[in-house]
PDB file of C-alpha atoms in Angstrom:
ATOM      1  CA  MET U  17      -4.041 -23.740  14.654  1.00  0.00           C
ATOM      2  CA  GLN U  18      -7.701 -22.811  14.265  1.00  0.00           C
ATOM      3  CA  LEU U  19      -8.244 -19.696  12.150  1.00  0.00           C
ATOM      4  CA  THR U  20     -10.663 -17.031  13.283  1.00  0.00           C
ATOM      5  CA  SER U  21     -12.844 -14.829  11.092  1.00  0.00           C
ATOM      6  CA  ASN U  22     -10.561 -11.890  11.841  1.00  0.00           C
ATOM      7  CA  SER U  23      -8.613 -11.254   8.658  1.00  0.00           C
ATOM      8  CA  ASP U  24      -6.150  -9.034  10.452  1.00  0.00           C
ATOM      9  CA  LYS U  25      -5.243 -11.821  12.897  1.00  0.00           C
ATOM     10  CA  ILE U  26      -4.897 -14.279  10.018  1.00  0.00           C
ATOM     11  CA  THR U  27      -2.597 -11.795   8.304  1.00  0.00           C
ATOM     12  CA  ARG U  28      -0.503 -11.330  11.448  1.00  0.00           C
ATOM     13  CA  ASP U  29      -0.238 -15.100  11.921  1.00  0.00           C
ATOM     14  CA  TYR U  30       0.938 -15.500   8.335  1.00  0.00           C
ATOM     15  CA  PHE U  31       3.612 -12.832   8.745  1.00  0.00           C
ATOM     16  CA  ASP U  32       4.854 -14.639  11.833  1.00  0.00           C
ATOM     17  CA  SER U  33       4.895 -17.995  10.020  1.00  0.00           C
ATOM     18  CA  LEU U  34       7.610 -16.752   7.653  1.00  0.00           C
ATOM     19  CA  LEU U  35      11.198 -17.321   8.770  1.00  0.00           C
ATOM     20  CA  VAL U  36      14.453 -16.004   7.351  1.00  0.00           C
ATOM     21  CA  GLU U  37      17.858 -17.641   6.907  1.00  0.00           C
ATOM     22  CA  THR U  38      21.095 -15.736   7.445  1.00  0.00           C
ATOM     23  CA  ARG U  39      23.834 -15.202   4.857  1.00  0.00           C
ATOM     24  CA  TYR U  40      26.898 -13.500   6.350  1.00  0.00           C
ATOM     25  CA  LEU U  41      29.743 -14.437   4.030  1.00  0.00           C
ATOM     26  CA  ASP U  42      30.589 -11.751   1.453  1.00  0.00           C
ATOM     27  CA  ALA U  43      27.745  -9.557   2.789  1.00  0.00           C
ATOM     28  CA  VAL U  44      28.107  -5.758   2.694  1.00  0.00           C
ATOM     29  CA  LEU U  45      26.391  -2.749   4.224  1.00  0.00           C
ATOM     30  CA  PRO U  46      23.019  -2.453   2.477  1.00  0.00           C
ATOM     31  CA  SER U  47      21.197   0.431   0.805  1.00  0.00           C
ATOM     32  CA  THR U  48      17.442   0.952   1.313  1.00  0.00           C
ATOM     33  CA  GLU U  49      17.132   3.471  -1.530  1.00  0.00           C
ATOM     34  CA  MET U  50      14.167   2.959  -3.827  1.00  0.00           C
ATOM     35  CA  THR U  51      13.471   4.365  -7.289  1.00  0.00           C
ATOM     36  CA  LEU U  52       9.801   4.723  -8.191  1.00  0.00           C
ATOM     37  CA  PHE U  53       8.288   6.446 -11.215  1.00  0.00           C
ATOM     38  CA  GLY U  54      11.615   8.137 -11.969  1.00  0.00           C
ATOM     39  CA  GLU U  55      12.196   9.479  -8.448  1.00  0.00           C
ATOM     40  CA  THR U  56      14.486   8.243  -5.695  1.00  0.00           C
ATOM     41  CA  PHE U  57      13.359   7.742  -2.103  1.00  0.00           C
ATOM     42  CA  ARG U  58      15.334   6.861   1.036  1.00  0.00           C
ATOM     43  CA  THR U  59      13.126   3.970   1.982  1.00  0.00           C
ATOM     44  CA  PRO U  60      10.631   1.475   0.530  1.00  0.00           C
ATOM     45  CA  ILE U  61       8.533   1.903   3.686  1.00  0.00           C
ATOM     46  CA  MET U  62       5.728   4.224   2.668  1.00  0.00           C
ATOM     47  CA  THR U  63       2.710   5.711   4.419  1.00  0.00           C
ATOM     48  CA  ALA U  64      -0.677   4.113   3.662  1.00  0.00           C
ATOM     49  CA  ALA U  65      -3.656   5.692   1.895  1.00  0.00           C
ATOM     50  CA  LEU U  66      -5.494   6.794   5.030  1.00  0.00           C
ATOM     51  CA  SER U  67      -8.411   9.245   5.333  1.00  0.00           C
ATOM     52  CA  HIS U  68     -10.071  11.407   8.006  1.00  0.00           C
ATOM     53  CA  LEU U  69      -7.078  11.517  10.369  1.00  0.00           C
ATOM     54  CA  HIS U  70      -8.528  14.636  12.015  1.00  0.00           C
ATOM     55  CA  ASN U  71     -10.353  12.067  14.161  1.00  0.00           C
ATOM     56  CA  THR U  72      -6.949  10.809  15.370  1.00  0.00           C
ATOM     57  CA  ALA U  73      -4.969  14.026  15.804  1.00  0.00           C
ATOM     58  CA  ASN U  74      -5.308  17.713  15.107  1.00  0.00           C
ATOM     59  CA  ASP U  75      -4.551  18.336  11.442  1.00  0.00           C
ATOM     60  CA  GLY U  76      -3.683  14.644  11.217  1.00  0.00           C
ATOM     61  CA  MET U  77      -3.665  14.391   7.447  1.00  0.00           C
ATOM     62  CA  THR U  78      -1.102  17.176   7.152  1.00  0.00           C
ATOM     63  CA  VAL U  79       1.033  15.805   9.977  1.00  0.00           C
ATOM     64  CA  TYR U  80       1.032  12.393   8.256  1.00  0.00           C
ATOM     65  CA  ALA U  81       2.248  13.967   5.012  1.00  0.00           C
ATOM     66  CA  GLN U  82       4.919  15.989   6.787  1.00  0.00           C
ATOM     67  CA  ALA U  83       6.242  12.787   8.344  1.00  0.00           C
ATOM     68  CA  ALA U  84       6.626  11.148   4.943  1.00  0.00           C
ATOM     69  CA  ALA U  85       8.464  14.199   3.617  1.00  0.00           C
ATOM     70  CA  LEU U  86      10.848  14.146   6.629  1.00  0.00           C
ATOM     71  CA  SER U  87      11.588  10.466   6.091  1.00  0.00           C
ATOM     72  CA  GLY U  88      12.096  10.678   2.334  1.00  0.00           C
ATOM     73  CA  ALA U  89       9.201   8.265   1.887  1.00  0.00           C
ATOM     74  CA  VAL U  90       6.391   8.027  -0.666  1.00  0.00           C
ATOM     75  CA  HIS U  91       3.129   9.374   0.794  1.00  0.00           C
ATOM     76  CA  TRP U  92      -0.304   7.940  -0.002  1.00  0.00           C
ATOM     77  CA  VAL U  93      -3.606   9.652   0.706  1.00  0.00           C
ATOM     78  CA  GLY U  94      -7.163   8.400   0.571  1.00  0.00           C
ATOM     79  CA  MET U  95     -10.546  10.126   0.709  1.00  0.00           C
ATOM     80  CA  GLY U  96     -10.676  13.875   1.347  1.00  0.00           C
ATOM     81  CA  SER U  97     -11.495  17.311  -0.038  1.00  0.00           C
ATOM     82  CA  ASP U  98      -9.643  19.015  -2.851  1.00  0.00           C
ATOM     83  CA  GLU U  99      -8.390  21.635  -0.425  1.00  0.00           C
ATOM     84  CA  GLU U 100      -7.010  18.968   1.909  1.00  0.00           C
ATOM     85  CA  LEU U 101      -5.078  17.337  -0.939  1.00  0.00           C
ATOM     86  CA  GLU U 102      -3.597  20.673  -1.935  1.00  0.00           C
ATOM     87  CA  THR U 103      -2.418  21.216   1.647  1.00  0.00           C
ATOM     88  CA  ILE U 104      -0.914  17.730   1.767  1.00  0.00           C
ATOM     89  CA  VAL U 105       1.043  18.149  -1.476  1.00  0.00           C
ATOM     90  CA  ALA U 106       2.241  21.573  -0.293  1.00  0.00           C
ATOM     91  CA  THR U 107       4.138  19.864   2.544  1.00  0.00           C
ATOM     92  CA  GLY U 108       6.587  18.581  -0.062  1.00  0.00           C
ATOM     93  CA  ALA U 109       5.539  14.968   0.378  1.00  0.00           C
ATOM     94  CA  ARG U 110       5.647  13.096  -2.932  1.00  0.00           C
ATOM     95  CA  THR U 111       2.046  11.984  -2.921  1.00  0.00           C
ATOM     96  CA  ILE U 112      -0.086   9.277  -4.544  1.00  0.00           C
ATOM     97  CA  LYS U 113      -3.815   9.979  -4.461  1.00  0.00           C
ATOM     98  CA  ILE U 114      -6.233   7.027  -4.184  1.00  0.00           C
ATOM     99  CA  ILE U 115      -9.783   7.739  -5.381  1.00  0.00           C
ATOM    100  CA  LYS U 116     -12.900   5.819  -4.347  1.00  0.00           C
ATOM    101  CA  PRO U 117     -14.925   3.964  -7.038  1.00  0.00           C
ATOM    102  CA  HIS U 118     -17.631   6.629  -7.230  1.00  0.00           C
ATOM    103  CA  ALA U 119     -20.784   5.526  -9.023  1.00  0.00           C
ATOM    104  CA  ASP U 120     -20.596   8.673 -11.122  1.00  0.00           C
ATOM    105  CA  ASN U 121     -17.475   8.337 -13.270  1.00  0.00           C
ATOM    106  CA  ARG U 122     -17.531  12.086 -13.841  1.00  0.00           C
ATOM    107  CA  GLU U 123     -16.455  12.501 -10.238  1.00  0.00           C
ATOM    108  CA  VAL U 124     -13.664  10.000 -10.730  1.00  0.00           C
ATOM    109  CA  PHE U 125     -12.372  11.849 -13.779  1.00  0.00           C
ATOM    110  CA  ARG U 126     -12.677  15.180 -11.915  1.00  0.00           C
ATOM    111  CA  LYS U 127     -10.655  13.896  -8.977  1.00  0.00           C
ATOM    112  CA  ILE U 128      -8.000  12.445 -11.306  1.00  0.00           C
ATOM    113  CA  GLU U 129      -7.634  15.798 -13.037  1.00  0.00           C
ATOM    114  CA  HIS U 130      -7.428  17.710  -9.762  1.00  0.00           C
ATOM    115  CA  ALA U 131      -4.827  15.331  -8.298  1.00  0.00           C
ATOM    116  CA  VAL U 132      -2.629  15.622 -11.348  1.00  0.00           C
ATOM    117  CA  LYS U 133      -2.924  19.429 -11.419  1.00  0.00           C
ATOM    118  CA  THR U 134      -2.110  19.553  -7.717  1.00  0.00           C
ATOM    119  CA  GLY U 135       1.148  17.700  -8.327  1.00  0.00           C
ATOM    120  CA  CYS U 136       0.548  14.109  -7.245  1.00  0.00           C
ATOM    121  CA  ILE U 137       3.140  11.748  -8.698  1.00  0.00           C
ATOM    122  CA  ALA U 138       0.483   9.089  -9.324  1.00  0.00           C
ATOM    123  CA  VAL U 139      -3.223   8.460  -8.843  1.00  0.00           C
ATOM    124  CA  GLY U 140      -5.298   5.359  -8.422  1.00  0.00           C
ATOM    125  CA  MET U 141      -8.489   3.683  -7.307  1.00  0.00           C
ATOM    126  CA  ASP U 142      -9.568   1.798  -4.213  1.00  0.00           C
ATOM    127  CA  ILE U 143     -11.526  -0.987  -5.969  1.00  0.00           C
ATOM    128  CA  ASP U 144     -12.383  -2.913  -2.801  1.00  0.00           C
ATOM    129  CA  HIS U 145     -14.724  -0.164  -1.581  1.00  0.00           C
ATOM    130  CA  ALA U 146     -17.319  -0.936  -4.312  1.00  0.00           C
ATOM    131  CA  PHE U 147     -19.635  -3.204  -2.277  1.00  0.00           C
ATOM    132  CA  ASN U 148     -21.117  -3.153   1.198  1.00  0.00           C
ATOM    133  CA  SER U 149     -21.344  -6.256   3.421  1.00  0.00           C
ATOM    134  CA  GLU U 150     -24.971  -6.936   2.421  1.00  0.00           C
ATOM    135  CA  GLY U 151     -24.479  -7.539  -1.279  1.00  0.00           C
ATOM    136  CA  GLY U 152     -25.250  -4.019  -2.460  1.00  0.00           C
ATOM    137  CA  TYR U 153     -23.081  -1.175  -3.655  1.00  0.00           C
ATOM    138  CA  ASP U 154     -21.255   0.768  -0.938  1.00  0.00           C
ATOM    139  CA  ASN U 155     -22.130   4.275   0.196  1.00  0.00           C
ATOM    140  CA  ILE U 156     -19.432   6.277   1.956  1.00  0.00           C
ATOM    141  CA  PHE U 157     -20.470   9.449   3.768  1.00  0.00           C
ATOM    142  CA  GLY U 158     -23.488   9.715   1.467  1.00  0.00           C
ATOM    143  CA  LEU U 159     -21.462   9.140  -1.692  1.00  0.00           C
ATOM    144  CA  PRO U 160     -22.624   6.149  -3.795  1.00  0.00           C
ATOM    145  CA  MET U 161     -20.012   3.688  -5.028  1.00  0.00           C
ATOM    146  CA  LYS U 162     -20.074   1.098  -7.790  1.00  0.00           C
ATOM    147  CA  ALA U 163     -17.835  -1.719  -9.031  1.00  0.00           C
ATOM    148  CA  LYS U 164     -15.824  -0.855 -12.123  1.00  0.00           C
ATOM    149  CA  THR U 165     -15.195  -2.847 -15.254  1.00  0.00           C
ATOM    150  CA  THR U 166     -11.813  -3.447 -16.813  1.00  0.00           C
ATOM    151  CA  ALA U 167     -12.894  -1.177 -19.663  1.00  0.00           C
ATOM    152  CA  GLU U 168     -13.715   1.644 -17.262  1.00  0.00           C
ATOM    153  CA  LEU U 169     -10.365   1.140 -15.512  1.00  0.00           C
ATOM    154  CA  LYS U 170      -8.599   1.539 -18.857  1.00  0.00           C
ATOM    155  CA  GLU U 171     -10.408   4.862 -19.378  1.00  0.00           C
ATOM    156  CA  PHE U 172      -9.168   6.103 -15.996  1.00  0.00           C
ATOM    157  CA  VAL U 173      -5.624   5.004 -16.856  1.00  0.00           C
ATOM    158  CA  GLU U 174      -5.741   6.870 -20.172  1.00  0.00           C
ATOM    159  CA  ALA U 175      -7.210   9.996 -18.585  1.00  0.00           C
ATOM    160  CA  ALA U 176      -4.609  10.231 -15.821  1.00  0.00           C
ATOM    161  CA  GLY U 177      -1.482  10.936 -17.827  1.00  0.00           C
ATOM    162  CA  VAL U 178       0.505   9.899 -14.738  1.00  0.00           C
ATOM    163  CA  PRO U 179       0.944   6.374 -13.295  1.00  0.00           C
ATOM    164  CA  PHE U 180      -2.429   4.869 -12.307  1.00  0.00           C
ATOM    165  CA  ILE U 181      -2.434   2.328  -9.476  1.00  0.00           C
ATOM    166  CA  VAL U 182      -5.181  -0.040  -8.336  1.00  0.00           C
ATOM    167  CA  LYS U 183      -5.478  -0.694  -4.611  1.00  0.00           C
ATOM    168  CA  GLY U 184      -7.304  -3.756  -3.269  1.00  0.00           C
ATOM    169  CA  VAL U 185      -5.866  -6.507  -5.502  1.00  0.00           C
ATOM    170  CA  LEU U 186      -5.823  -9.848  -3.702  1.00  0.00           C
ATOM    171  CA  SER U 187      -5.836 -12.327  -6.582  1.00  0.00           C
ATOM    172  CA  PRO U 188      -3.999 -13.140  -9.817  1.00  0.00           C
ATOM    173  CA  HIS U 189      -7.437 -12.738 -11.462  1.00  0.00           C
ATOM    174  CA  ASP U 190      -7.619  -9.011 -10.639  1.00  0.00           C
ATOM    175  CA  ALA U 191      -3.880  -8.517 -11.210  1.00  0.00           C
ATOM    176  CA  GLU U 192      -4.213  -9.820 -14.767  1.00  0.00           C
ATOM    177  CA  LYS U 193      -7.113  -7.425 -15.453  1.00  0.00           C
ATOM    178  CA  CYS U 194      -5.133  -4.501 -14.082  1.00  0.00           C
ATOM    179  CA  LEU U 195      -2.349  -5.330 -16.513  1.00  0.00           C
ATOM    180  CA  LYS U 196      -4.873  -5.524 -19.328  1.00  0.00           C
ATOM    181  CA  ALA U 197      -6.165  -2.060 -18.406  1.00  0.00           C
ATOM    182  CA  GLY U 198      -2.650  -0.627 -18.530  1.00  0.00           C
ATOM    183  CA  CYS U 199      -2.253   0.076 -14.812  1.00  0.00           C
ATOM    184  CA  ALA U 200       1.221   1.208 -13.670  1.00  0.00           C
ATOM    185  CA  GLY U 201       1.052  -0.539 -10.318  1.00  0.00           C
ATOM    186  CA  ILE U 202      -1.120  -2.476  -7.878  1.00  0.00           C
ATOM    187  CA  VAL U 203      -1.498  -2.617  -4.104  1.00  0.00           C
ATOM    188  CA  VAL U 204      -2.013  -6.102  -2.670  1.00  0.00           C
ATOM    189  CA  SER U 205      -4.411  -5.469   0.201  1.00  0.00           C
ATOM    190  CA  HIS U 206      -7.589  -6.647   1.952  1.00  0.00           C
ATOM    191  CA  HIS U 207      -8.267  -3.146   3.320  1.00  0.00           C
ATOM    192  CA  HIS U 208      -7.827  -3.988   6.999  1.00  0.00           C
ATOM    193  CA  GLY U 209     -10.109  -7.017   6.862  1.00  0.00           C
ATOM    194  CA  MET U 210     -12.883  -5.666   4.673  1.00  0.00           C
ATOM    195  CA  ILE U 211     -13.895  -9.280   4.047  1.00  0.00           C
ATOM    196  CA  GLN U 212     -13.713 -12.041   6.659  1.00  0.00           C
ATOM    197  CA  TYR U 213     -11.225 -14.857   6.075  1.00  0.00           C
ATOM    198  CA  ALA U 214      -9.389 -12.790   3.485  1.00  0.00           C
ATOM    199  CA  VAL U 215      -6.253 -14.313   2.035  1.00  0.00           C
ATOM    200  CA  PRO U 216      -3.257 -12.674   3.714  1.00  0.00           C
ATOM    201  CA  PRO U 217      -1.554 -10.314   1.219  1.00  0.00           C
ATOM    202  CA  LEU U 218       1.746 -12.179   1.570  1.00  0.00           C
ATOM    203  CA  MET U 219       0.048 -15.484   0.807  1.00  0.00           C
ATOM    204  CA  ALA U 220      -1.401 -14.001  -2.390  1.00  0.00           C
ATOM    205  CA  LEU U 221       1.778 -12.168  -3.383  1.00  0.00           C
ATOM    206  CA  PRO U 222       3.748 -15.004  -5.045  1.00  0.00           C
ATOM    207  CA  ASP U 223       0.881 -15.926  -7.396  1.00  0.00           C
ATOM    208  CA  ILE U 224       0.305 -12.247  -8.190  1.00  0.00           C
ATOM    209  CA  MET U 225       4.020 -11.826  -8.928  1.00  0.00           C
ATOM    210  CA  SER U 226       3.829 -14.734 -11.357  1.00  0.00           C
ATOM    211  CA  VAL U 227       1.187 -12.766 -13.280  1.00  0.00           C
ATOM    212  CA  THR U 228       2.852  -9.353 -13.234  1.00  0.00           C
ATOM    213  CA  ASP U 229       6.363 -10.816 -13.780  1.00  0.00           C
ATOM    214  CA  ARG U 230       7.825  -7.583 -12.331  1.00  0.00           C
ATOM    215  CA  SER U 231       6.480  -5.602 -15.282  1.00  0.00           C
ATOM    216  CA  ILE U 232       4.884  -3.100 -12.895  1.00  0.00           C
ATOM    217  CA  PRO U 233       5.500  -2.183  -9.231  1.00  0.00           C
ATOM    218  CA  VAL U 234       3.587  -4.324  -6.726  1.00  0.00           C
ATOM    219  CA  PHE U 235       3.019  -2.820  -3.284  1.00  0.00           C
ATOM    220  CA  VAL U 236       1.814  -4.570  -0.118  1.00  0.00           C
ATOM    221  CA  ASP U 237      -0.528  -3.115   2.523  1.00  0.00           C
ATOM    222  CA  CYS U 238      -2.131  -4.464   5.728  1.00  0.00           C
ATOM    223  CA  GLY U 239      -0.589  -5.305   9.083  1.00  0.00           C
ATOM    224  CA  ILE U 240       2.992  -4.163   8.494  1.00  0.00           C
ATOM    225  CA  GLU U 241       4.505  -3.204  11.849  1.00  0.00           C
ATOM    226  CA  SER U 242       8.266  -3.569  11.567  1.00  0.00           C
ATOM    227  CA  GLY U 243      11.254  -3.591   9.282  1.00  0.00           C
ATOM    228  CA  MET U 244      11.153  -7.378   9.449  1.00  0.00           C
ATOM    229  CA  ASP U 245       7.595  -7.361   8.130  1.00  0.00           C
ATOM    230  CA  ALA U 246       8.673  -5.065   5.333  1.00  0.00           C
ATOM    231  CA  TYR U 247      11.637  -7.331   4.551  1.00  0.00           C
ATOM    232  CA  LYS U 248       9.389 -10.364   4.119  1.00  0.00           C
ATOM    233  CA  CYS U 249       7.185  -8.483   1.658  1.00  0.00           C
ATOM    234  CA  LEU U 250      10.162  -7.208  -0.332  1.00  0.00           C
ATOM    235  CA  ALA U 251      11.871 -10.604  -0.381  1.00  0.00           C
ATOM    236  CA  LEU U 252       8.720 -12.151  -1.864  1.00  0.00           C
ATOM    237  CA  GLY U 253       8.615  -9.602  -4.667  1.00  0.00           C
ATOM    238  CA  ALA U 254       7.024  -6.406  -3.446  1.00  0.00           C
ATOM    239  CA  THR U 255       8.483  -3.110  -4.632  1.00  0.00           C
ATOM    240  CA  ALA U 256       7.562  -1.299  -1.445  1.00  0.00           C
ATOM    241  CA  VAL U 257       5.151  -1.497   1.509  1.00  0.00           C
ATOM    242  CA  SER U 258       2.622   0.838   3.114  1.00  0.00           C
ATOM    243  CA  VAL U 259       2.251   1.354   6.869  1.00  0.00           C
ATOM    244  CA  GLY U 260      -0.905   2.920   8.256  1.00  0.00           C
ATOM    245  CA  ARG U 261      -2.477   1.811  11.538  1.00  0.00           C
ATOM    246  CA  HIS U 262       0.889   1.137  13.127  1.00  0.00           C
ATOM    247  CA  LEU U 263       1.726   4.830  12.694  1.00  0.00           C
ATOM    248  CA  MET U 264      -1.626   6.336  13.629  1.00  0.00           C
ATOM    249  CA  PRO U 265      -1.116   6.447  17.421  1.00  0.00           C
ATOM    250  CA  LEU U 266       2.021   8.539  16.902  1.00  0.00           C
ATOM    251  CA  LEU U 267       0.220  11.298  15.017  1.00  0.00           C
ATOM    252  CA  LYS U 268      -0.770  13.077  18.212  1.00  0.00           C
ATOM    253  CA  ASN U 269       2.948  13.509  18.975  1.00  0.00           C
ATOM    254  CA  GLY U 270       3.643  15.294  15.672  1.00  0.00           C
ATOM    255  CA  ALA U 271       5.334  14.649  12.361  1.00  0.00           C
ATOM    256  CA  GLU U 272       8.736  14.078  13.934  1.00  0.00           C
ATOM    257  CA  ALA U 273       7.405  11.167  15.983  1.00  0.00           C
ATOM    258  CA  VAL U 274       5.822   9.514  12.938  1.00  0.00           C
ATOM    259  CA  ALA U 275       8.900  10.124  10.825  1.00  0.00           C
ATOM    260  CA  GLY U 276      11.032   8.734  13.633  1.00  0.00           C
ATOM    261  CA  ARG U 277       9.156   5.439  13.517  1.00  0.00           C
ATOM    262  CA  ILE U 278       9.443   5.236   9.717  1.00  0.00           C
ATOM    263  CA  ASP U 279      13.190   5.815  10.092  1.00  0.00           C
ATOM    264  CA  GLU U 280      13.382   3.107  12.794  1.00  0.00           C
ATOM    265  CA  MET U 281      11.579   0.645  10.574  1.00  0.00           C
ATOM    266  CA  THR U 282      13.934   1.483   7.726  1.00  0.00           C
ATOM    267  CA  ALA U 283      16.887   0.825  10.021  1.00  0.00           C
ATOM    268  CA  GLU U 284      15.298  -2.487  11.082  1.00  0.00           C
ATOM    269  CA  LEU U 285      14.926  -3.370   7.420  1.00  0.00           C
ATOM    270  CA  ALA U 286      18.597  -2.536   6.752  1.00  0.00           C
ATOM    271  CA  GLY U 287      19.601  -4.704   9.680  1.00  0.00           C
ATOM    272  CA  VAL U 288      17.838  -7.748   8.258  1.00  0.00           C
ATOM    273  CA  MET U 289      19.226  -7.016   4.776  1.00  0.00           C
ATOM    274  CA  ALA U 290      22.767  -6.946   6.159  1.00  0.00           C
ATOM    275  CA  ARG U 291      22.336 -10.251   8.019  1.00  0.00           C
ATOM    276  CA  THR U 292      20.857 -12.004   4.979  1.00  0.00           C
ATOM    277  CA  GLY U 293      23.412 -10.831   2.445  1.00  0.00           C
ATOM    278  CA  VAL U 294      21.092  -8.484   0.550  1.00  0.00           C
ATOM    279  CA  SER U 295      22.968  -5.365  -0.548  1.00  0.00           C
ATOM    280  CA  SER U 296      20.077  -3.462  -2.150  1.00  0.00           C
ATOM    281  CA  LEU U 297      16.356  -3.718  -2.786  1.00  0.00           C
ATOM    282  CA  GLY U 298      17.054  -5.042  -6.281  1.00  0.00           C
ATOM    283  CA  LYS U 299      18.954  -7.958  -4.775  1.00  0.00           C
ATOM    284  CA  MET U 300      16.094  -9.346  -2.690  1.00  0.00           C
ATOM    285  CA  ASP U 301      15.926 -13.151  -2.856  1.00  0.00           C
ATOM    286  CA  PRO U 302      12.755 -15.122  -2.070  1.00  0.00           C
ATOM    287  CA  THR U 303      14.746 -18.262  -1.270  1.00  0.00           C
ATOM    288  CA  ILE U 304      15.767 -16.588   1.983  1.00  0.00           C
ATOM    289  CA  ILE U 305      12.174 -16.964   3.192  1.00  0.00           C
ATOM    290  CA  HIS U 306      11.002 -20.251   4.740  1.00  0.00           C
ATOM    291  CA  ARG U 307       7.514 -21.043   6.027  1.00  0.00           C
ATOM    292  CA  ARG U 308       6.713 -23.026   9.093  1.00  0.00           C
ATOM    293  CA  ALA U 309       3.329 -24.705   9.539  1.00  0.00           C
ATOM    294  CA  PHE U 310       0.598 -22.059   9.589  1.00  0.00           C
TER     295      PHE U 310
END
């Protein structure tokens, strides 16, 4: 098969190249409960760290958070105002705030402090938004960005006082540096094809897991559309997965519609777990996964 320059298509093709074997004997009804940072959630299927959803639906960011709360899922949020974050957390959604790599570290520290005071269960940084496609530093809505060093990352970790997570890890190289900085988790992601020909997150995951050795949670983002997709990530070592663009069209129908799809995906996940002899998330087994020719 000839690959295209579309990283999202490459990612979809890789998902579909992974097959599962069944294991019926001695199998039991499974549990999809997940414990993260001392809290228990009904599902490992989380929302993704999206931003500016007012362009998708009225009050989209709040609706998205309400859906996570209804589903008992972890909620992630990206770029936005302080007031918006306060409204999101007020929905009751247990929220993780992802901060852009602002050129001015004072703004990073300010946003960390505000997120913690607002009640976020964790904070983090979106490291793959540092550069533009022309070899310069990125600029998002007039806000200058800049790549961060491992030393700077360690300062953010120490300032947070709550778990600090790095989003945009797609190599053992960056995973090792995140561990060195003391990060409490990483998100394996290519940010919806920010770079052409990006390695699919699931292709990178096993090598990243060999570096982290399950010492911190590892999350997977990009292209997840079903409970089967989620299962493949979890079987290969992920703690949980984030779903974003798959849920976005449902926002216009309200929080119940989005929550309904999260619940459906969780049920799909449970169905695959039952048929592969996996009783809980902690019993996931990578030997269940087989890969056909890509």
